[in-house]
Coordinates of C-alpha atoms and ligand atoms in Angstrom, one line a residue:
X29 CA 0.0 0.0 0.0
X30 CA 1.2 3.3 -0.8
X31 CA -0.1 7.2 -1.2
X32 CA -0.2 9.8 0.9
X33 CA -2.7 8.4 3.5
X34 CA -4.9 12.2 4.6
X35 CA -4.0 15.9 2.8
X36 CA -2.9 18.4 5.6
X37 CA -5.5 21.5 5.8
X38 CA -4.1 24.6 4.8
X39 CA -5.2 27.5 7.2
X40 CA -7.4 29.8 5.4
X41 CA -6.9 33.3 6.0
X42 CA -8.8 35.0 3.4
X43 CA -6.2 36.6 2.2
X44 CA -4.8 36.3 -2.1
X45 CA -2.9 33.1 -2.1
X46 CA 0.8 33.6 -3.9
X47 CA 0.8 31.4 -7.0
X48 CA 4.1 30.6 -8.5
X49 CA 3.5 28.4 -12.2
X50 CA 6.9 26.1 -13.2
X51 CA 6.2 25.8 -16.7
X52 CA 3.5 28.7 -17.3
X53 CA 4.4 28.8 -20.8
X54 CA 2.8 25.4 -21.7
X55 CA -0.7 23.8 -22.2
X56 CA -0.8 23.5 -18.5
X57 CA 0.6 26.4 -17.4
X58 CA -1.4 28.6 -20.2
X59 CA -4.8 27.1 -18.4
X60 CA -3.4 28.0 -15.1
X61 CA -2.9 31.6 -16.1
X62 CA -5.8 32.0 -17.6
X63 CA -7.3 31.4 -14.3
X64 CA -5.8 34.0 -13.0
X65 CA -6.2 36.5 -15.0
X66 CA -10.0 35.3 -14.2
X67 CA -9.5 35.6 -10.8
X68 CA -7.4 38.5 -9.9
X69 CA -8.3 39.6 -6.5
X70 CA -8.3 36.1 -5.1
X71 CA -4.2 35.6 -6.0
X72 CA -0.9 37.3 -6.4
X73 CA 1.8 35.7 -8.9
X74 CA 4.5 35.4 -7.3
X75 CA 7.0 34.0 -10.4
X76 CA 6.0 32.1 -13.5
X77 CA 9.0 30.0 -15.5
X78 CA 9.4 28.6 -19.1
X79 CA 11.9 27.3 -21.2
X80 CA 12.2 29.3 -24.3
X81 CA 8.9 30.9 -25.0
X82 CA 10.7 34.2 -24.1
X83 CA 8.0 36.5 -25.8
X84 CA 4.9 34.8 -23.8
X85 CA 6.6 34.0 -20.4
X86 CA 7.5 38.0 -20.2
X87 CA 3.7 38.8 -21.5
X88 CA 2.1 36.4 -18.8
X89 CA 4.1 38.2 -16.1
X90 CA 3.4 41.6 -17.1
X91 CA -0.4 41.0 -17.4
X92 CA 0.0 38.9 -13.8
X93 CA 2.3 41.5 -12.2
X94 CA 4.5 38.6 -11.4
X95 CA 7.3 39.6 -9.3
X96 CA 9.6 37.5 -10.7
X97 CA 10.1 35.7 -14.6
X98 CA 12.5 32.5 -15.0
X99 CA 13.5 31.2 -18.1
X100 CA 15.4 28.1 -17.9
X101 CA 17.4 28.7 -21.1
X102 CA 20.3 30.7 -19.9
X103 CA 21.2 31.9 -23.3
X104 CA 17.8 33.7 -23.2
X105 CA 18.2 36.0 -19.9
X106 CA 19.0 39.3 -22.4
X107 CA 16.0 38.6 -24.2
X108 CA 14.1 38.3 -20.7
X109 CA 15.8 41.5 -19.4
X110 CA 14.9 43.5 -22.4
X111 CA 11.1 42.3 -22.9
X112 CA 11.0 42.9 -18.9
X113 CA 12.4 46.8 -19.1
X114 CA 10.6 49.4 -17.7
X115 CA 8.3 46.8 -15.5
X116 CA 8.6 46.1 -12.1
X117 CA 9.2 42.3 -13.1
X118 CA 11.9 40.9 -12.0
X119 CA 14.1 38.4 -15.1
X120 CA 16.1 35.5 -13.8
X121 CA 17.4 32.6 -15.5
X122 CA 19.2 29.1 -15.8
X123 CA 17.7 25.9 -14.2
X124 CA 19.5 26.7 -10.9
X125 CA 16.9 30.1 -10.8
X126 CA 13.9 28.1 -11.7
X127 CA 14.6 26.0 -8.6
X128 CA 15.0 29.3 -6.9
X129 CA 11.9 30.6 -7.9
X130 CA 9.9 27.3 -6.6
X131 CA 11.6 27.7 -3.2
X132 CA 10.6 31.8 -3.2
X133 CA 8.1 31.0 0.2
X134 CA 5.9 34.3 -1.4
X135 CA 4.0 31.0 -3.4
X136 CA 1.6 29.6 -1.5
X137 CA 0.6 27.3 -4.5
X138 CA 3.0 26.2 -6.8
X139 CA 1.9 25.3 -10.0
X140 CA 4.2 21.6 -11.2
X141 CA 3.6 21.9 -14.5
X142 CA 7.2 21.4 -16.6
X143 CA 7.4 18.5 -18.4
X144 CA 9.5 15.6 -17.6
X145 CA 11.9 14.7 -15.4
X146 CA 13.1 18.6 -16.0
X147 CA 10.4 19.4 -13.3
X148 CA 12.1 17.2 -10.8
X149 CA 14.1 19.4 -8.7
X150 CA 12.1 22.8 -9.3
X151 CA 8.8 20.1 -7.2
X152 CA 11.2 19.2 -4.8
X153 CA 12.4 22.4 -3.8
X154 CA 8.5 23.5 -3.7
X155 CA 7.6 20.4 -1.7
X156 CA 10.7 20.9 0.8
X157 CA 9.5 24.1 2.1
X158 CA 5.7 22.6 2.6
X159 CA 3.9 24.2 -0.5
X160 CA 0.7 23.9 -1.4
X161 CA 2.2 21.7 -4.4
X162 CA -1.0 21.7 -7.8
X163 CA 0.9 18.5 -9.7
X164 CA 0.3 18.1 -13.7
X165 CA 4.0 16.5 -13.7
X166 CA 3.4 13.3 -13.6
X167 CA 6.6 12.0 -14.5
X168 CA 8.1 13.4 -11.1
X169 CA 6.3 10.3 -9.3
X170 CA 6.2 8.5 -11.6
X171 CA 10.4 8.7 -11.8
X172 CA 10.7 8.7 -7.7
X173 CA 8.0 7.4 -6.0
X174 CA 8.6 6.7 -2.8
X175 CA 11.4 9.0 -2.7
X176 CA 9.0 11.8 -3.7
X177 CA 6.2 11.2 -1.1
X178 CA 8.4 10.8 1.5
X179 CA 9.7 14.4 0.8
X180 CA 6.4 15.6 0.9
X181 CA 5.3 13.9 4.3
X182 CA 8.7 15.3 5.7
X183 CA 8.0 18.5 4.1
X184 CA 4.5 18.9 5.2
X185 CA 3.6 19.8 2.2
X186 CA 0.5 18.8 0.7
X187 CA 0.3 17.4 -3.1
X188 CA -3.0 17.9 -4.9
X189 CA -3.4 16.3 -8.4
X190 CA -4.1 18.2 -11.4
X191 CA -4.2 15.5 -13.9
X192 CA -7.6 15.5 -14.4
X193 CA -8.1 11.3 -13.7
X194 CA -6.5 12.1 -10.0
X195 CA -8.3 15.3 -9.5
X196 CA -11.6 13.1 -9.9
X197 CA -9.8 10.3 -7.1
X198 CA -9.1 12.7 -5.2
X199 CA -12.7 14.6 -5.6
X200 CA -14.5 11.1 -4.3
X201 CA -11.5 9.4 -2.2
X202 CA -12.8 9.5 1.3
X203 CA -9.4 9.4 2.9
X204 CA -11.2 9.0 6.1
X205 CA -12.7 5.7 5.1
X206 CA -9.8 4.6 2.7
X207 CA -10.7 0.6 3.6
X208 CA -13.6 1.1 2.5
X209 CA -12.3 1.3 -1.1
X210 CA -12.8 -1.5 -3.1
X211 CA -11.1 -0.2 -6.1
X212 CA -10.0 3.0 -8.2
X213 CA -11.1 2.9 -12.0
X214 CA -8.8 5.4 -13.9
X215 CA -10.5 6.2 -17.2
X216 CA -8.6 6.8 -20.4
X217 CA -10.2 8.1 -23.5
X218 CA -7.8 5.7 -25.7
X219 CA -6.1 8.2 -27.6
X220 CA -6.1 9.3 -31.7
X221 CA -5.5 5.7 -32.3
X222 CA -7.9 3.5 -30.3
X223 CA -9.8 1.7 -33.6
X224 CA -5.9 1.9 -35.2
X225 CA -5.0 -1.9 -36.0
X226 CA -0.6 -2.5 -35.4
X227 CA -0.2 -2.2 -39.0
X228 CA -2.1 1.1 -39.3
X229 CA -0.3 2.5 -35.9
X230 CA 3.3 1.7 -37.6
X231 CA 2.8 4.7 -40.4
X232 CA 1.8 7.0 -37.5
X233 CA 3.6 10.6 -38.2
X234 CA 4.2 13.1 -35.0
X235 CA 1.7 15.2 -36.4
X236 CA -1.5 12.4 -36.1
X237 CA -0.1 11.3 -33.0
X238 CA -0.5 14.9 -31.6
X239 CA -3.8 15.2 -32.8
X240 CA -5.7 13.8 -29.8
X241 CA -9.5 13.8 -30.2
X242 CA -10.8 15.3 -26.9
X243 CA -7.7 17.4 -25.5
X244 CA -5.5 19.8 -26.1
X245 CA -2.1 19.1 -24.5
X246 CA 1.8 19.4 -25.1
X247 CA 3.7 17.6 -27.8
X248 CA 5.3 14.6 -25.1
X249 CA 1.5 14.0 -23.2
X250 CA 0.3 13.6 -26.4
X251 CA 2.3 11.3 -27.7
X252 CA 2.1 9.5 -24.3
X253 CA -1.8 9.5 -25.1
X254 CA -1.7 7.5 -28.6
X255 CA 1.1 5.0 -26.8
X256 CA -1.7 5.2 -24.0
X257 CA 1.9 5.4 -21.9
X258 CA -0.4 8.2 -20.2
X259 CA -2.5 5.7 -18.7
X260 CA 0.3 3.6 -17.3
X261 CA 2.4 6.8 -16.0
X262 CA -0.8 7.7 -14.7
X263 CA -1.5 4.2 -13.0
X264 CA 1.9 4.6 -11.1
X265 CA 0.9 8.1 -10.3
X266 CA -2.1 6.8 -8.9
X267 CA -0.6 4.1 -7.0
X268 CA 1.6 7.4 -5.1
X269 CA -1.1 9.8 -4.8
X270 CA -3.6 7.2 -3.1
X271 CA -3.8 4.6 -0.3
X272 CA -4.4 1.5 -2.8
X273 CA -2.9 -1.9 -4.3
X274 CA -1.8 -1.6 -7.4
X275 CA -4.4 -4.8 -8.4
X276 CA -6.8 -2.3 -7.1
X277 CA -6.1 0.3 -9.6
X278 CA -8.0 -0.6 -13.0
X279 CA -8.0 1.2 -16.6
X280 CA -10.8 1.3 -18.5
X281 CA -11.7 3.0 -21.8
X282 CA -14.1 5.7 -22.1
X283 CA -13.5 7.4 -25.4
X284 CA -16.2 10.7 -24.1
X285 CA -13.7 11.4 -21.7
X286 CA -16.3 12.8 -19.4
X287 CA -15.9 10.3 -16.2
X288 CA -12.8 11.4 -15.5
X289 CA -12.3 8.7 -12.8
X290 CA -13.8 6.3 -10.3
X291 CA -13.8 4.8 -7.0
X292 CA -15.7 2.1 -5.7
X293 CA -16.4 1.2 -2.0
X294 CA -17.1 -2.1 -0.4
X295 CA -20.9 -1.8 -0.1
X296 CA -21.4 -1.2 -4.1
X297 CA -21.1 1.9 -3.9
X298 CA -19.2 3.9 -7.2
X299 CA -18.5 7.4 -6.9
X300 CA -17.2 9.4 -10.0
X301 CA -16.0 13.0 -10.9
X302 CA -17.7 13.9 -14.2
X303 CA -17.0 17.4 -16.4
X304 CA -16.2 18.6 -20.0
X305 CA -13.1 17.5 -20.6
X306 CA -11.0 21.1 -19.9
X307 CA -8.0 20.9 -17.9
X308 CA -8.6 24.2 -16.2
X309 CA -11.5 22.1 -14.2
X310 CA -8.8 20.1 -12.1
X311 CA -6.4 23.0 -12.2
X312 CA -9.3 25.1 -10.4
X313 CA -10.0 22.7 -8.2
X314 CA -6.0 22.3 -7.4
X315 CA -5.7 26.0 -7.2
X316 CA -8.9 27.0 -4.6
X317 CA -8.7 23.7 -2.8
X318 CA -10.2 23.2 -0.3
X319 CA -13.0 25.9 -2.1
X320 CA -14.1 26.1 -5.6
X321 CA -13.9 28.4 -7.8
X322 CA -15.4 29.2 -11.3
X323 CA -13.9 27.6 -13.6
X324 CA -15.0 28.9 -17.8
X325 CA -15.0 24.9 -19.1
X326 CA -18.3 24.2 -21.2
X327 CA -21.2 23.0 -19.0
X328 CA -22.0 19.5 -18.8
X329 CA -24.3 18.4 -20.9
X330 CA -25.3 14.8 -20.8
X331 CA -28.6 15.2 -22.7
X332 CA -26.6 16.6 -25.6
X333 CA -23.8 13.8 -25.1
X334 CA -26.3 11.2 -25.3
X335 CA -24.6 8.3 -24.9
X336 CA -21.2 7.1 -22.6
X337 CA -19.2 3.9 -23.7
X338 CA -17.0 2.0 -22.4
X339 CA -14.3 -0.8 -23.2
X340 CA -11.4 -3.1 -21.9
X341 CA -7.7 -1.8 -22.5
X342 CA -6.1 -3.8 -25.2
X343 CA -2.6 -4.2 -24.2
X344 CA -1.7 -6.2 -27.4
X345 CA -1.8 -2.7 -29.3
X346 CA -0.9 -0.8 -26.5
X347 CA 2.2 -2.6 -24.7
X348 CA 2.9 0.5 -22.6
X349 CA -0.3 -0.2 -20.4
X350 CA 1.4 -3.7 -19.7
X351 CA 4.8 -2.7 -19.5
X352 CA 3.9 0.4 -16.8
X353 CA 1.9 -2.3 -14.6
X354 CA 4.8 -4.7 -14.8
X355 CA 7.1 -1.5 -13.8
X356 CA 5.0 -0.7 -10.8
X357 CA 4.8 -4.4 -9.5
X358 CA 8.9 -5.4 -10.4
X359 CA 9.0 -2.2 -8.2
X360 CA 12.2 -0.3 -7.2
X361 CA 14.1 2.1 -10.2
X362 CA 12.1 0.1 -12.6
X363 CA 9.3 3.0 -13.0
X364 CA 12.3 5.6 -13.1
X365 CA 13.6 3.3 -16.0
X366 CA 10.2 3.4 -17.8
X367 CA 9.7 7.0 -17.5
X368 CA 13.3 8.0 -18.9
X369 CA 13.5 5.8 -21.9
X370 CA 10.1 6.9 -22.4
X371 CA 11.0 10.4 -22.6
X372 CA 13.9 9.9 -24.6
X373 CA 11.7 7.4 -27.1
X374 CA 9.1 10.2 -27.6
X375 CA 11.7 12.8 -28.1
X376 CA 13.0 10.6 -30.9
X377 CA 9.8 10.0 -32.4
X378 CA 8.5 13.5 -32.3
X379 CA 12.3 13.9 -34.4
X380 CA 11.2 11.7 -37.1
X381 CA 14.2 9.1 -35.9
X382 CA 11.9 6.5 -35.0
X383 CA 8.6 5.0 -35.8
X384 CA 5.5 4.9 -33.5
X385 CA 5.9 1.3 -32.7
X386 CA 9.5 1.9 -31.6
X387 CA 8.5 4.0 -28.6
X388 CA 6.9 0.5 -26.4
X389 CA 9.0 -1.4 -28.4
X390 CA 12.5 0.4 -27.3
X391 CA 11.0 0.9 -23.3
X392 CA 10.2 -2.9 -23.2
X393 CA 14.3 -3.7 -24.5
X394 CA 15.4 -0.8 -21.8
X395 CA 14.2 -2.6 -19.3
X396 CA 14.8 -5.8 -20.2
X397 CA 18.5 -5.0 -20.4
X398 CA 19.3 -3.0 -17.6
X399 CA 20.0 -4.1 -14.1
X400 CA 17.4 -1.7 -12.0
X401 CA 18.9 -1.0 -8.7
X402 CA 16.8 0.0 -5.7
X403 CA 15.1 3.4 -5.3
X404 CA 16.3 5.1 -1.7
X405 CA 17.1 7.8 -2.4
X406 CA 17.6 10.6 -4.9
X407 CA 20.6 10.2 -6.1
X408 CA 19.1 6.7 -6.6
X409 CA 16.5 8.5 -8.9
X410 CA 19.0 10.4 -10.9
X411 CA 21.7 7.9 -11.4
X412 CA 18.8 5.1 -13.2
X413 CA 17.0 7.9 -14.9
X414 CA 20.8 9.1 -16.3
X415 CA 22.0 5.3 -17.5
X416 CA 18.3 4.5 -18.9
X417 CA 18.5 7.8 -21.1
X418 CA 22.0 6.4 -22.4
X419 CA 21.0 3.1 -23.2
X420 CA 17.5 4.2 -25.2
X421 CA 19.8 6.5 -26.7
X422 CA 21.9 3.6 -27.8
X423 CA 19.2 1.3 -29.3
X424 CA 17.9 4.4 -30.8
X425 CA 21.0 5.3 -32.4
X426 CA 21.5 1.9 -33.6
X427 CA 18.2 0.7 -34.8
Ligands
NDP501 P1 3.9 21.6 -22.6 O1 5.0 20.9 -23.4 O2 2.8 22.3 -23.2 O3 4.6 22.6 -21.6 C1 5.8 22.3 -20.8 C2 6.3 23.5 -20.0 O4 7.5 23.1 -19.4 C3 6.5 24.7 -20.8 O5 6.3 25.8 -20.0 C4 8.0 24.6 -21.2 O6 8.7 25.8 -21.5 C5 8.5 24.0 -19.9 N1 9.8 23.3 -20.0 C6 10.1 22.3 -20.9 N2 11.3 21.8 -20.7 C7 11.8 22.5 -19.6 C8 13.0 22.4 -18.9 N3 14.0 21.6 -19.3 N4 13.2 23.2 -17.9 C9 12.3 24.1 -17.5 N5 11.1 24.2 -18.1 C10 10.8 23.4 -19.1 O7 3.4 20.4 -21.6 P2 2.0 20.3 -20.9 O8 1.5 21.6 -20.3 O9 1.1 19.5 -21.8 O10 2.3 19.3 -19.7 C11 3.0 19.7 -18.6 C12 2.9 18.5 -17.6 O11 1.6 18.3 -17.2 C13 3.4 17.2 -18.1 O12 4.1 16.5 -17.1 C14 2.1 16.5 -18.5 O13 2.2 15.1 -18.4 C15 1.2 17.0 -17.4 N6 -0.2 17.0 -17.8 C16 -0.6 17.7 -18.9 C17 -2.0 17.7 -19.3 C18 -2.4 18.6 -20.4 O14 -3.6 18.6 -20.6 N7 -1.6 19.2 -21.1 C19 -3.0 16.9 -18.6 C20 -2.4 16.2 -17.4 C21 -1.1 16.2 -17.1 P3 8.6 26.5 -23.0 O15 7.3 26.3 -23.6 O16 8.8 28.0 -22.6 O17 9.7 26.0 -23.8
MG502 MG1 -4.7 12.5 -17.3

């Protein structure tokens, strides 16, 4: 059993909460600050990071009146600077500031939402000083577990999902009662290529594979979606957030993508978190917890919907869903494994160096190959994340 067994209450005083967004430059962080520039008086930016998207990082913050803007690119800091002149916005940059900014203790809530194992230290340093931490990075727990929940029950801080499947868990999880829970049904809408046959899926380009049906996301999540690797980082996820058994956790397909999850309770019971599929739903509910707030998505409207279907995963087309459940049960680095060589598969198949197929096919040989050492610590995390990245670059390189 794993998960963070209760969330510590924040003391609500009423006052603007501090917001800092890692990553406020993406599909995620975009969401998030359209929030708040929805919802001004209730919050005060503290700092907002990107990568590269120089132009639209320094826009966000003047509109916020963020105190402080981070770009991670160091080359980029002159850019900042010069966008920034004249405003009483702050520049910094380099990955060393965006850790900075996460620790800055004017941020109340911080906002996880880089992608990848990038957003790894930036969540730690949030998490250490017992933030209010909104998580979309999913590939932080998935990469260190343990290691990361224990840092947050040391930390006191307290971890609320934005991914919308464990913002609907956590919506209906009655912590108080957790064994009373029978079982947690994560929903997953299958992705642009549930009705694809193998042979059709093999001549997927980057661009179909991007194009998912219900979302909009970033290039990797969506990827991770047609692999329907989403589902299986998210069943790991899930397995960290929440007090459950990882036989306990079950996928099912639900191409509407308006149950956003599930859980079930000894007596029968099934209680579900339903919406139009819009991230800035969860990210709401992350950011006022434990309030609401409005939130613009498109009200639900089952009449017009009509009808809700469901079906079972097929792992056959979509070995990731096996290969992320035998991750999470071989236990140890061997999710830190999977999520790296993922990373580095979709990287290479978004660069046209290898074929859709070749992202499960070259996770499954990665960890096959490797020995997978135990996951103590962080160093742990970094050292089996660092030689899985090398050897999927390997096979990549000579496929
Ligand atoms: P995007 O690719 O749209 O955005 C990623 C953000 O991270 C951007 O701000 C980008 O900066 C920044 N970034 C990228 N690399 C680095 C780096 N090395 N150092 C610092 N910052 C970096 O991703 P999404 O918003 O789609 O996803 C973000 C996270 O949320 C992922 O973990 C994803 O799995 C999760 N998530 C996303 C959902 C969605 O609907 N999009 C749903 C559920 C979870 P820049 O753009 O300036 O280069
Ligand atoms: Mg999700």
């Amino acid at each position: 059993m794993a998960g963070i067994e209760s969330p510590h209450l924040l003391a609500g005083t009423g006052a603007p909460r501090g917001v800092t967004v890692l990553g406020s430059t993406g599909s995620i962080g975009c969401s998030t600050v359209d929030l708040l520039e929805r919802n001004r008086g209730a919050f005060r930016v503290e700092a907002l990071t990107g990568n590269r998207n120089v132009e639209l990082l320094a826009k966000q913050a003047i509109d916020l009146g963020a105190k402080l803007a981070v770009v991670a690119d160091e080359g980029l800091y002159g850019q900042l600077k010069d966008l920034l002149a004249g405003t009483s916005v702050e520049a910094a940059a380099g990955d060393q500031a965006v850790i900075d900014a996460a620790a800055r203790p004017g941020g109340d809530i911080v906002v996880a939402s880089i992608v990848g194992t990038a957003g790894l230290r930036p969540t730690l340093a949030a998490v250490r000083r017992g933030a209010l931490v909104a998580l979309a990075n999913k590939e932080t727990l998935v990469s260190a577990g343990a290691v990361m929940t224990r840092e947050v029950e040391q930390g006191r801080a307290t971890l609320i999902p934005v991914d919308s499947e464990h913002s609907a868990i956590f919506q209906v999880f009655e912590f108080d009662r957790a064994d009373a829970v029978s079982k947690v049904t994560l929903t997953a809408s299958g992705g642009p290529f549930r009705e694809k046959s193998l042979d059709e899926m093999a001549a997927m380009t980057p661009a179909q594979a991007v194009a998912h049906p219900n979302w909009s996301m970033g290039a990797k999540i969506s990827v991770d979606s047609a692999t329907m690797m989403n589902k299986g980082l998210e069943l790991i996820e899930a397995f960290h957030l929440f007090p459950v058994d990882e036989p306990d956790i079950e996928i099912l397909v639900h191409p509407q993508s308006v149950i956003h999850s599930m859980v079930s309770y000894v007596d029968g019971s099934v209680l579900a978190q339903l919406g139009s599929p819009d991230m800035r739903t969860p990210i709401a509910y992350a950011l006022a917890w434990p309030k609401r707030m409005p939130a613009p998505s498109q009200p639900l409207s089952l009449a017009d919907i009509g009808t809700l279907t469901f079906e079972a995963p097929d792992t056959v087309r979509f070995p990731a869903l096996r290969l992320a459940r035998e991750s999470l049960i071989a236990g140890g680095g061997a999710p830190t494994v999977l999520n790296a060589a993922n990373e580095v598969c979709v990287a290479a198949f978004l660069e046209g160096r290898i074929g859709f197929l070749d992202i499960a096919r070259t996770v499954e040989r990665v960890l096959e190959d490797g020995p997978v050492g135990a996951l103590g610590s962080l160093d742990d995390v970094f050292a089996i994340d660092a030689d899985a990245r090398v050897r999927a670059e390997l096979l990549i390189a000579r496929s």
